[in-house]
Amino acid sequence: MKRLLALALALLMFVSLLSGCGGSAANGSVSSGSSSEASASPAASSATESAATTEAAQAAADEAAKDGVTPKGELPVVKEKITITALVKLLPWISDMVENTYTKRMEERTNIHLDMTVVPQEGYEDKKKLLLTTDDYPEIIMTGAANNNNDIVKYGIEEKIYIPLNPYIEKYSVNLVDRWNELPHIKAGMTAPDGNMYVLPAFEGMVIHTVTMRSWINTAWLEKLGLSMPTTTDEYRAVLEAFKTKDPNGNGKADEVPMSGAINTWNAEPYLFLLNAFGNYQTQLVQLKDGKFTGCANTEGFLEGLKYINGLYRDKLLDPASLTQDLTQLSQLANATPTVLGMYPGGHIGMGVDIANRALADQYDYLLPLSSPNHKGTIPMADKESVNGGDFAITDKCLNPAAAFRMMDLLYEMYEGWTAGRGPQGVVWDMADAGGKGVTGEEAKIKLLPGITYSNSLRNDIWSQAAPIGLNKDSRLLLQVSGDMRDPANYEPRLIQLDKEYQKFASEYEQIMPMWASPEAATELNNQFTLINDYVKASITDFITGRKSFDTDWDSYLAGLKKLGYDEYIAAYEKAYFAK
């Protein structure tokens, strides 16, 4: 059958070439055959082309039927309903994945029922690793299949749990290949060293947030207390002290929380933004400058930053809960009545306050990087979109991999991506108005509606980050902008504008791009990083809370890093990064 398809396609190409030659002959540039043959060739060519097209389509349909799916681009994906088992992460802002209206929409469109094993975000990674280790994994992993390229090497190339997706992409992709045409770096980033593609990633089609370690401050409180926006760590501390002691919410109670945060979410840990006031700190625990990697969890600036944050904690200016609570708990605090929260970090302001509540949200604005006595304020910046790992993988247990792939391919269509990621058309978003413009003047494609929310209130109509959603090139530049930039419908264009302010404080260290290491090196780097990262994060908390003393425990901390092989990890990372 494959040979038949190849012959049909070859015939179609040959007929097209003949048609082109016939036209040239009529114009006198090529002479072949008799005049009667030349005059008959257009009709013959058309009939032959039609037959070849029909034959090729039939061959493709037969091939699809062998794979257990309908022809490429046709819905539903399967004629008779099937069930595919799936591992899915339950995000803090989604109430239910099984009874989720988007899950039901996808089932209706594809005729595929997902038998989901749903695991809360807290503990998901441990559960995933356990399943993959004990051979108890499902047919597909929908969320976080590979946290980085090293995971792809481990579970795809080395252990062969994740199967290559290339055959299904080549035969059935409608939308992913469209995104590749716009964004060739996505295809390049997905391709493993062996030439295969094992996971499907999420991507935005542009770098929306070149800086993600941001912080948000209650400017209404600043104004009420006659304070200026802080630009140094000393000024920042003074503002926190005023928030704590001068009753800025005016209720006569000492209920203000000067600063809070959250863990295991998008840069809302209370120390990330502040550590960069004292020196470069990145969550990879390595930093790159002038072709050389060094560590960032053993520097003098890291020590000074921890001492500063410890002082905030000791003086009750930093909420103790910020080192243990999740994003939902931070959001509850930020949206409390009366307003009690002065500052919080996070990738975007809606991680705290509900931006649809203008009376509350308008009280807050961005805080730019702070300077300390020995360091001019900087922040890590990543302005190149890249792929590192991915969300979705098909395992070797999948009975119908073609169907599984085609379901996920739908998420790479522009409007389906917005529906899966943001919510239903007509409720959260709609087609742009005629003549509508984006934030930089481009013709808009989509407009967000007042019903959109970026708060952490529970949703039951989206998949969000629980599956790989890939948007088109310059996706956010195509959002219609009109009226007040603080309107929720203008939120994402507003963040693009804000990002340009943060870029002025870009660190001198380079963006670390994803890399592909050998299976052996990838496994070793993964294992080393897990041990070192767990140790560093636990030590950060211990030093901030005072469980560890800077006077008596800092040297022991450094010795622990050395014992875990931090120096060797940095050297191995550098070697793998620059390997050809």
XYZ file of C-alpha atoms in Angstrom:
580
model
C 0.000 0.000 0.000
C 2.845 2.389 0.768
C 4.307 1.592 -2.656
C 0.941 2.332 -4.237
C 0.755 5.677 -2.467
C 4.284 6.549 -3.546
C 3.506 5.652 -7.169
C 0.323 7.719 -7.088
C 2.121 10.736 -5.728
C 4.938 10.312 -8.255
C 2.367 10.129 -11.049
C 0.675 13.255 -9.767
C 3.977 15.142 -9.762
C 4.812 13.826 -13.229
C 1.426 14.890 -14.589
C 1.899 18.351 -13.110
C 5.273 18.632 -14.823
C 3.752 17.507 -18.122
C 1.046 20.121 -17.755
C 3.697 22.777 -17.254
C 5.664 21.564 -20.283
C 2.515 21.554 -22.389
C 1.945 25.194 -21.585
C 5.499 26.030 -22.563
C 5.178 24.149 -25.825
C 2.085 26.154 -26.708
C 4.163 29.281 -26.240
C 6.847 27.949 -28.553
C 9.642 27.483 -26.001
C 9.523 23.683 -26.192
C 8.617 21.554 -29.202
C 7.526 17.927 -28.788
C 4.979 15.663 -30.442
C 2.366 16.462 -33.063
C 0.003 19.400 -32.922
C -2.952 17.074 -32.358
C -1.223 15.575 -29.287
C -0.404 19.030 -27.983
C -3.976 20.239 -28.319
C -5.293 17.144 -26.529
C -2.800 17.201 -23.607
C -4.614 19.663 -21.267
C -7.752 17.516 -21.079
C -5.770 14.307 -20.775
C -3.584 15.849 -18.123
C -6.588 17.011 -16.124
C -8.206 13.592 -16.214
C -4.975 11.839 -15.261
C -4.348 14.289 -12.425
C -7.853 13.767 -11.083
C -7.425 10.004 -11.174
C -4.048 10.212 -9.452
C -5.454 12.476 -6.760
C -8.338 10.121 -6.133
C -6.013 7.134 -5.992
C -3.631 8.881 -3.611
C -6.506 9.919 -1.333
C -7.800 6.348 -1.280
C -4.329 5.038 -0.477
C -4.034 7.535 2.407
C -7.489 6.530 3.678
C -6.529 2.856 3.543
C -3.325 3.605 5.450
C -5.301 5.542 8.080
C -7.751 2.680 8.434
C -4.835 0.319 9.104
C -3.740 2.705 11.873
C -7.248 2.710 13.316
C -8.120 6.317 12.493
C -10.073 8.331 9.965
C -8.179 10.091 7.146
C -5.906 13.022 7.971
C -7.834 16.145 8.949
C -11.167 14.352 9.275
C -13.150 14.386 12.522
C -13.924 12.458 14.563
C -10.489 10.877 14.775
C -11.968 7.382 15.110
C -15.311 6.082 13.861
C -16.065 3.953 16.895
C -15.357 5.382 20.346
C -12.145 4.176 21.978
C -10.601 4.667 25.419
C -7.015 5.750 26.010
C -5.483 5.736 29.492
C -3.719 8.966 30.469
C -1.686 10.465 33.305
C -2.684 14.090 33.897
C -1.657 16.779 36.372
C -4.416 18.588 38.271
C -3.373 22.225 38.331
C -4.291 24.364 41.349
C -6.670 26.523 39.283
C -8.581 23.613 37.722
C -11.282 21.955 39.809
C -11.725 18.753 37.816
C -10.156 17.209 34.721
C -12.538 14.273 34.310
C -15.794 16.262 34.329
C -14.077 19.234 32.725
C -16.145 20.764 29.909
C -13.088 20.970 27.675
C -12.387 17.271 28.245
C -15.939 16.578 27.108
C -15.508 18.873 24.102
C -12.402 16.964 23.051
C -14.159 13.624 23.441
C -17.062 14.834 21.299
C -14.721 16.089 18.583
C -12.460 13.042 18.465
C -14.562 10.095 19.698
C -11.730 9.351 22.154
C -12.510 8.888 25.837
C -9.597 9.595 28.152
C -9.438 7.317 31.178
C -7.491 9.757 33.320
C -5.284 9.130 36.303
C -5.384 12.634 37.768
C -2.667 13.598 40.241
C -2.513 16.973 42.048
C 0.413 19.220 41.179
C 1.946 18.586 44.573
C 3.271 15.063 44.231
C 2.723 14.700 40.493
C 6.386 14.406 39.629
C 6.970 11.687 42.222
C 3.926 9.772 40.997
C 5.033 10.028 37.358
C 8.524 8.766 38.155
C 7.108 5.897 40.207
C 4.816 4.785 37.400
C 7.593 4.952 34.829
C 9.944 3.039 37.120
C 7.493 0.286 38.030
C 6.185 -0.336 34.496
C 2.724 0.749 35.672
C 2.391 3.743 33.359
C -0.622 4.460 31.105
C -0.830 4.770 27.313
C -0.101 8.496 27.259
C 1.482 11.077 29.555
C -0.403 14.339 29.023
C 1.480 16.620 31.396
C 5.181 17.038 32.052
C 6.309 13.921 30.221
C 9.833 15.377 30.010
C 10.930 18.218 32.260
C 13.937 18.747 30.012
C 15.777 17.163 27.108
C 17.625 14.847 29.480
C 14.281 13.220 30.326
C 13.651 12.646 26.626
C 17.006 10.927 26.322
C 16.231 8.807 29.384
C 12.635 7.742 28.676
C 12.766 7.870 24.887
C 16.188 6.986 23.511
C 17.502 4.941 26.418
C 14.543 3.172 28.039
C 12.248 3.302 24.974
C 9.153 3.927 27.092
C 8.217 6.945 24.965
C 7.803 5.985 21.329
C 8.966 8.111 18.362
C 6.193 10.377 17.072
C 7.728 10.969 13.645
C 5.531 8.492 11.714
C 2.336 10.011 13.097
C 3.479 13.581 12.570
C 4.412 12.812 8.975
C 1.159 11.037 8.168
C -1.412 12.903 10.241
C -0.302 16.298 11.505
C -2.374 19.212 10.265
C -1.618 21.857 12.871
C 1.795 21.090 14.369
C 3.419 21.196 10.939
C 1.748 24.568 10.333
C 3.363 25.871 13.497
C 6.699 24.461 12.341
C 6.434 26.413 9.096
C 6.060 29.601 11.133
C 8.457 28.609 13.896
C 11.218 26.331 12.565
C 13.087 26.516 15.876
C 10.259 24.508 17.473
C 10.842 21.593 15.110
C 14.605 21.811 15.621
C 14.182 21.895 19.403
C 11.893 18.847 19.377
C 14.346 16.706 17.418
C 16.486 14.396 19.550
C 20.045 13.444 18.596
C 18.811 10.206 17.010
C 16.540 12.169 14.677
C 13.324 11.188 16.429
C 10.742 13.285 18.239
C 9.434 11.774 21.448
C 7.351 14.505 23.110
C 5.031 17.332 22.127
C 5.855 20.657 23.804
C 3.805 23.695 24.703
C 4.920 26.996 23.208
C 3.669 30.552 22.836
C 4.913 31.410 19.364
C 6.979 34.233 20.822
C 8.771 35.180 24.022
C 6.106 37.015 25.997
C 7.967 37.145 29.271
C 11.689 37.605 28.736
C 11.888 38.288 32.468
C 9.839 36.056 34.757
C 11.234 36.840 38.209
C 8.918 39.775 38.863
C 7.379 41.352 41.916
C 4.173 43.299 42.575
C 3.587 46.051 45.122
C 0.550 47.809 46.558
C 1.050 51.340 45.210
C -2.159 52.547 46.857
C -0.493 51.857 50.198
C 2.657 53.651 49.056
C 0.612 56.710 48.170
C -1.380 56.659 51.391
C 1.804 56.453 53.492
C 3.652 59.048 51.399
C 6.303 56.577 50.247
C 8.138 56.346 46.932
C 8.604 53.210 44.881
C 11.641 51.431 46.387
C 14.707 51.012 44.181
C 17.190 49.637 46.745
C 17.085 46.872 49.322
C 17.249 49.407 52.144
C 14.268 51.305 50.745
C 12.437 48.032 50.205
C 12.868 47.066 53.845
C 11.674 50.495 54.977
C 8.521 50.107 52.883
C 7.823 46.676 54.367
C 8.244 48.091 57.871
C 5.769 50.872 57.068
C 3.285 48.391 55.642
C 3.544 46.388 58.848
C 3.290 49.176 61.399
C 1.328 52.085 59.884
C -2.043 50.444 59.194
C -2.175 51.190 55.444
C -5.533 49.410 55.019
C -6.985 51.737 57.670
C -9.021 49.231 59.654
C -7.284 49.891 62.935
C -5.910 46.346 63.120
C -2.384 45.056 62.725
C -3.516 42.548 60.079
C -1.280 43.613 57.198
C 1.074 41.058 55.628
C 3.974 43.099 54.225
C 5.208 40.395 51.842
C 4.171 36.862 50.937
C 4.765 34.282 48.191
C 4.227 30.646 47.216
C 6.259 27.584 46.262
C 6.147 25.127 43.354
C 4.724 27.646 40.938
C 5.892 30.271 38.465
C 8.647 32.156 40.301
C 6.496 33.115 43.289
C 9.076 31.819 45.774
C 9.772 34.803 48.009
C 13.547 34.671 47.569
C 14.072 34.559 43.768
C 13.428 38.233 43.017
C 15.312 39.394 46.105
C 18.409 37.208 45.642
C 19.024 38.943 42.318
C 19.408 42.235 44.149
C 22.704 40.860 45.481
C 23.990 38.914 42.490
C 22.793 36.749 39.641
C 20.730 33.756 40.754
C 19.101 31.276 38.380
C 17.074 28.182 39.146
C 19.343 26.041 36.941
C 21.995 26.667 39.634
C 24.525 27.417 36.892
C 25.217 30.643 35.018
C 26.912 31.347 31.688
C 29.167 34.264 30.791
C 31.867 34.607 28.138
C 31.690 30.925 27.270
C 32.240 29.775 30.852
C 29.825 28.190 33.333
C 30.010 28.946 37.041
C 27.785 28.240 40.030
C 25.300 30.694 41.541
C 24.421 28.859 44.772
C 27.821 29.313 46.383
C 28.640 32.972 45.748
C 29.161 35.879 48.116
C 26.104 37.564 46.625
C 24.000 34.474 47.333
C 25.162 34.552 50.963
C 24.419 38.275 51.336
C 21.002 37.824 49.785
C 20.085 35.040 52.180
C 21.211 37.152 55.132
C 19.008 40.016 53.951
C 15.938 37.784 53.504
C 16.589 36.156 56.864
C 16.424 39.635 58.410
C 13.008 40.220 56.797
C 11.793 36.873 58.105
C 13.185 37.488 61.589
C 11.430 40.838 61.829
C 8.120 39.420 60.602
C 8.219 41.376 57.356
C 8.147 38.154 55.308
C 5.145 35.871 55.719
C 6.351 32.477 57.094
C 3.628 30.773 55.020
C 5.291 31.974 51.823
C 7.859 29.179 52.178
C 5.237 26.416 52.324
C 1.935 27.571 50.811
C 0.778 26.956 47.264
C -0.498 29.437 44.709
C -4.139 28.992 45.691
C -3.346 30.013 49.267
C -1.373 33.053 48.070
C -4.306 34.073 45.891
C -6.708 33.788 48.811
C -4.473 36.089 50.836
C -4.081 38.580 47.991
C -7.847 38.793 47.426
C -8.847 39.030 51.089
C -11.225 41.738 52.305
C -10.044 44.123 53.583
C -6.816 44.220 51.572
C -3.966 42.883 53.710
C -1.097 42.107 51.310
C 1.636 44.595 50.518
C 3.883 42.742 48.048
C 4.252 39.386 46.366
C 6.478 37.892 43.628
C 5.287 35.964 40.593
C 5.467 35.714 36.835
C 2.366 37.877 36.401
C 0.213 40.003 38.667
C -2.853 37.765 38.275
C -1.107 35.032 40.246
C -2.071 37.095 43.278
C -4.892 39.583 42.850
C -7.864 38.938 40.585
C -7.374 41.386 37.702
C -11.128 41.363 37.007
C -11.600 43.049 40.393
C -10.445 46.475 39.235
C -10.967 48.096 42.640
C -8.360 45.702 44.048
C -6.110 45.046 41.054
C -5.605 48.747 40.304
C -3.956 49.121 43.715
C -0.986 47.016 42.543
C 1.777 47.635 40.044
C 5.128 46.133 39.076
C 8.286 46.560 41.132
C 11.509 46.770 39.139
C 14.730 44.993 40.250
C 16.373 46.378 43.384
C 19.978 47.343 43.949
C 21.969 46.435 47.057
C 25.131 48.101 48.411
C 27.413 45.840 46.347
C 25.290 45.031 43.319
C 23.349 47.087 40.794
C 19.921 45.543 40.407
C 19.684 43.015 37.583
C 17.433 40.131 36.685
C 17.915 37.036 34.458
C 16.487 37.480 30.968
C 15.621 34.923 28.275
C 14.608 36.534 24.993
C 14.887 33.488 22.707
C 11.997 31.029 22.543
C 13.203 27.474 22.942
C 11.962 23.960 23.547
C 13.323 21.945 26.440
C 11.508 18.706 27.113
C 7.753 18.660 26.619
C 4.382 17.699 28.035
C 2.889 14.907 25.950
C 4.325 11.479 25.214
C 2.887 8.245 23.870
C 4.179 5.203 25.704
C 4.934 1.778 24.315
C 1.688 0.540 25.892
C -0.535 2.641 23.637
C -2.869 0.545 21.477
C -3.731 3.361 19.063
C -0.856 5.861 18.916
C -2.157 7.476 15.723
C -5.403 8.416 17.477
C -3.575 9.696 20.544
C -1.341 11.908 18.420
C -4.190 13.290 16.331
C -6.086 14.325 19.457
C -3.119 16.380 20.650
C -2.456 17.810 17.187
C -5.755 19.676 17.498
C -4.229 21.766 20.302
C -1.794 23.359 17.840
C -4.582 25.029 15.853
C -4.720 28.716 16.788
C -8.333 29.007 17.894
C -8.462 25.564 19.493
C -5.363 26.524 21.444
C -7.076 29.607 22.807
C -10.136 27.541 23.742
C -8.078 24.892 25.529
C -5.821 27.395 27.236
C -8.082 30.351 27.990
C -11.692 29.239 27.721
C -14.717 29.093 25.425
C -15.144 31.351 22.419
C -17.799 33.992 23.043
C -17.179 33.875 26.783
C -13.455 34.462 27.213
C -12.334 35.362 23.692
C -13.731 36.036 20.252
C -12.652 37.012 16.763
C -11.117 40.496 16.571
C -13.183 43.407 15.346
C -12.698 44.546 11.763
C -9.752 46.926 11.750
C -8.708 45.945 15.271
C -5.010 46.351 16.036
C -2.561 44.590 18.325
C -0.223 46.182 20.841
C 2.418 46.980 18.214
C 0.029 47.908 15.394
C -0.428 44.539 13.658
C -3.836 43.454 12.441
C -5.495 41.712 15.376
C -6.901 38.184 15.069
C -8.413 37.673 18.514
C -9.921 39.864 21.173
C -10.187 38.909 24.809
C -13.535 39.545 26.464
C -14.264 41.044 29.894
C -15.117 37.532 31.101
C -11.472 36.452 30.968
C -9.766 35.968 34.299
C -6.183 35.303 35.299
C -7.000 34.774 38.943
C -6.570 31.429 40.631
C -10.290 30.901 41.086
C -11.175 27.347 40.116
C -11.947 26.675 36.460
C -13.660 23.692 34.916
C -13.607 24.656 31.240
C -9.925 24.552 30.248
C -6.929 22.246 30.170
C -4.461 25.107 30.482
C -0.971 23.763 31.212
C -2.211 20.199 31.688
C -1.575 19.479 27.993
C 0.670 20.772 25.187
C -0.858 23.892 23.649
C 1.138 25.502 20.853
C 0.159 28.952 19.628
C 0.899 30.629 16.338
C 3.774 32.988 15.633
C 3.572 36.325 17.493
C 0.418 35.064 19.209
C 0.128 37.849 21.761
C 0.879 40.588 19.230
C -2.317 39.537 17.443
C -4.530 40.293 20.452
C -6.768 43.289 19.944
C -6.014 46.287 22.151
C -8.535 48.997 22.894
C -9.284 51.359 25.760
C -7.720 51.158 29.216
C -4.609 48.964 29.322
C -5.622 47.831 32.818
C -8.810 46.339 31.429
C -8.631 42.525 31.752
C -9.169 42.228 27.996
C -5.856 44.072 27.494
C -3.975 42.143 30.137
C -1.556 40.191 27.993
C -0.605 43.151 25.773
C -0.070 45.075 29.004
C 2.388 42.419 30.175
C 4.270 42.723 26.882
C 4.658 46.451 27.481
C 5.700 45.847 31.082
C 8.295 43.293 30.009
C 10.173 45.991 28.116
C 10.676 47.832 31.419
C 12.221 44.767 33.026
C 14.506 44.222 30.041
C 16.368 47.402 30.995
C 17.683 45.479 34.025
C 18.842 42.375 32.142
C 21.648 40.436 33.800
C 25.045 40.309 32.114
C 24.789 36.522 32.157
C 23.633 34.790 28.994
C 20.454 32.853 28.414
C 21.159 29.139 28.818
C 19.650 27.319 25.868
C 18.419 23.711 25.998
C 20.986 21.056 25.199
C 21.075 17.413 24.200
C 23.490 15.246 26.126
C 24.414 11.616 25.521
C 22.210 9.105 27.363
C 24.937 8.487 29.927
C 25.672 12.173 30.458
C 21.956 13.071 30.549
C 21.238 10.479 33.224
C 24.198 11.600 35.298
C 23.325 15.313 34.957
C 19.701 14.640 35.887
C 20.657 12.644 38.959
C 23.230 15.219 40.051
C 20.875 18.148 39.571
C 18.076 16.505 41.554
C 20.341 15.928 44.548
C 21.969 19.366 44.404
C 18.730 21.245 43.777
C 16.923 19.540 46.655
C 19.851 20.356 48.930
C 20.031 24.009 47.848
C 16.282 24.620 48.161
C 16.149 23.037 51.609
C 19.188 25.052 52.708
C 17.664 28.305 51.423
C 14.617 27.692 53.588
C 16.754 26.727 56.580
C 18.906 29.867 56.361
C 15.929 32.178 55.828
C 14.020 30.759 58.787
C 17.059 30.613 61.038
C 17.130 26.852 61.379
C 20.680 27.157 60.055
C 23.101 29.804 61.300
C 25.254 31.839 58.929
C 27.995 31.875 61.551
C 28.146 28.152 62.215
C 26.493 26.438 59.250
C 27.546 28.319 56.100
C 30.857 26.524 55.754
C 29.079 23.221 56.315
C 26.618 24.150 53.568
C 29.467 24.811 51.130
C 31.122 21.544 52.159
C 27.840 19.763 51.488
C 27.700 21.242 47.998
C 31.213 20.049 47.324
C 30.405 16.592 48.642
C 27.428 16.386 46.303
C 29.728 17.197 43.404
C 28.582 20.743 42.593
C 31.908 21.635 40.963
C 31.889 18.423 38.942
C 28.263 19.044 37.940
C 29.126 22.514 36.613
C 32.092 21.118 34.648
C 29.986 18.281 33.217
C 27.195 20.694 32.311
C 29.649 22.929 30.470
C 31.159 19.994 28.603
C 27.755 18.699 27.512
C 26.510 22.187 26.603
C 29.369 22.933 24.231
C 29.696 19.404 22.835
C 29.193 19.181 19.085
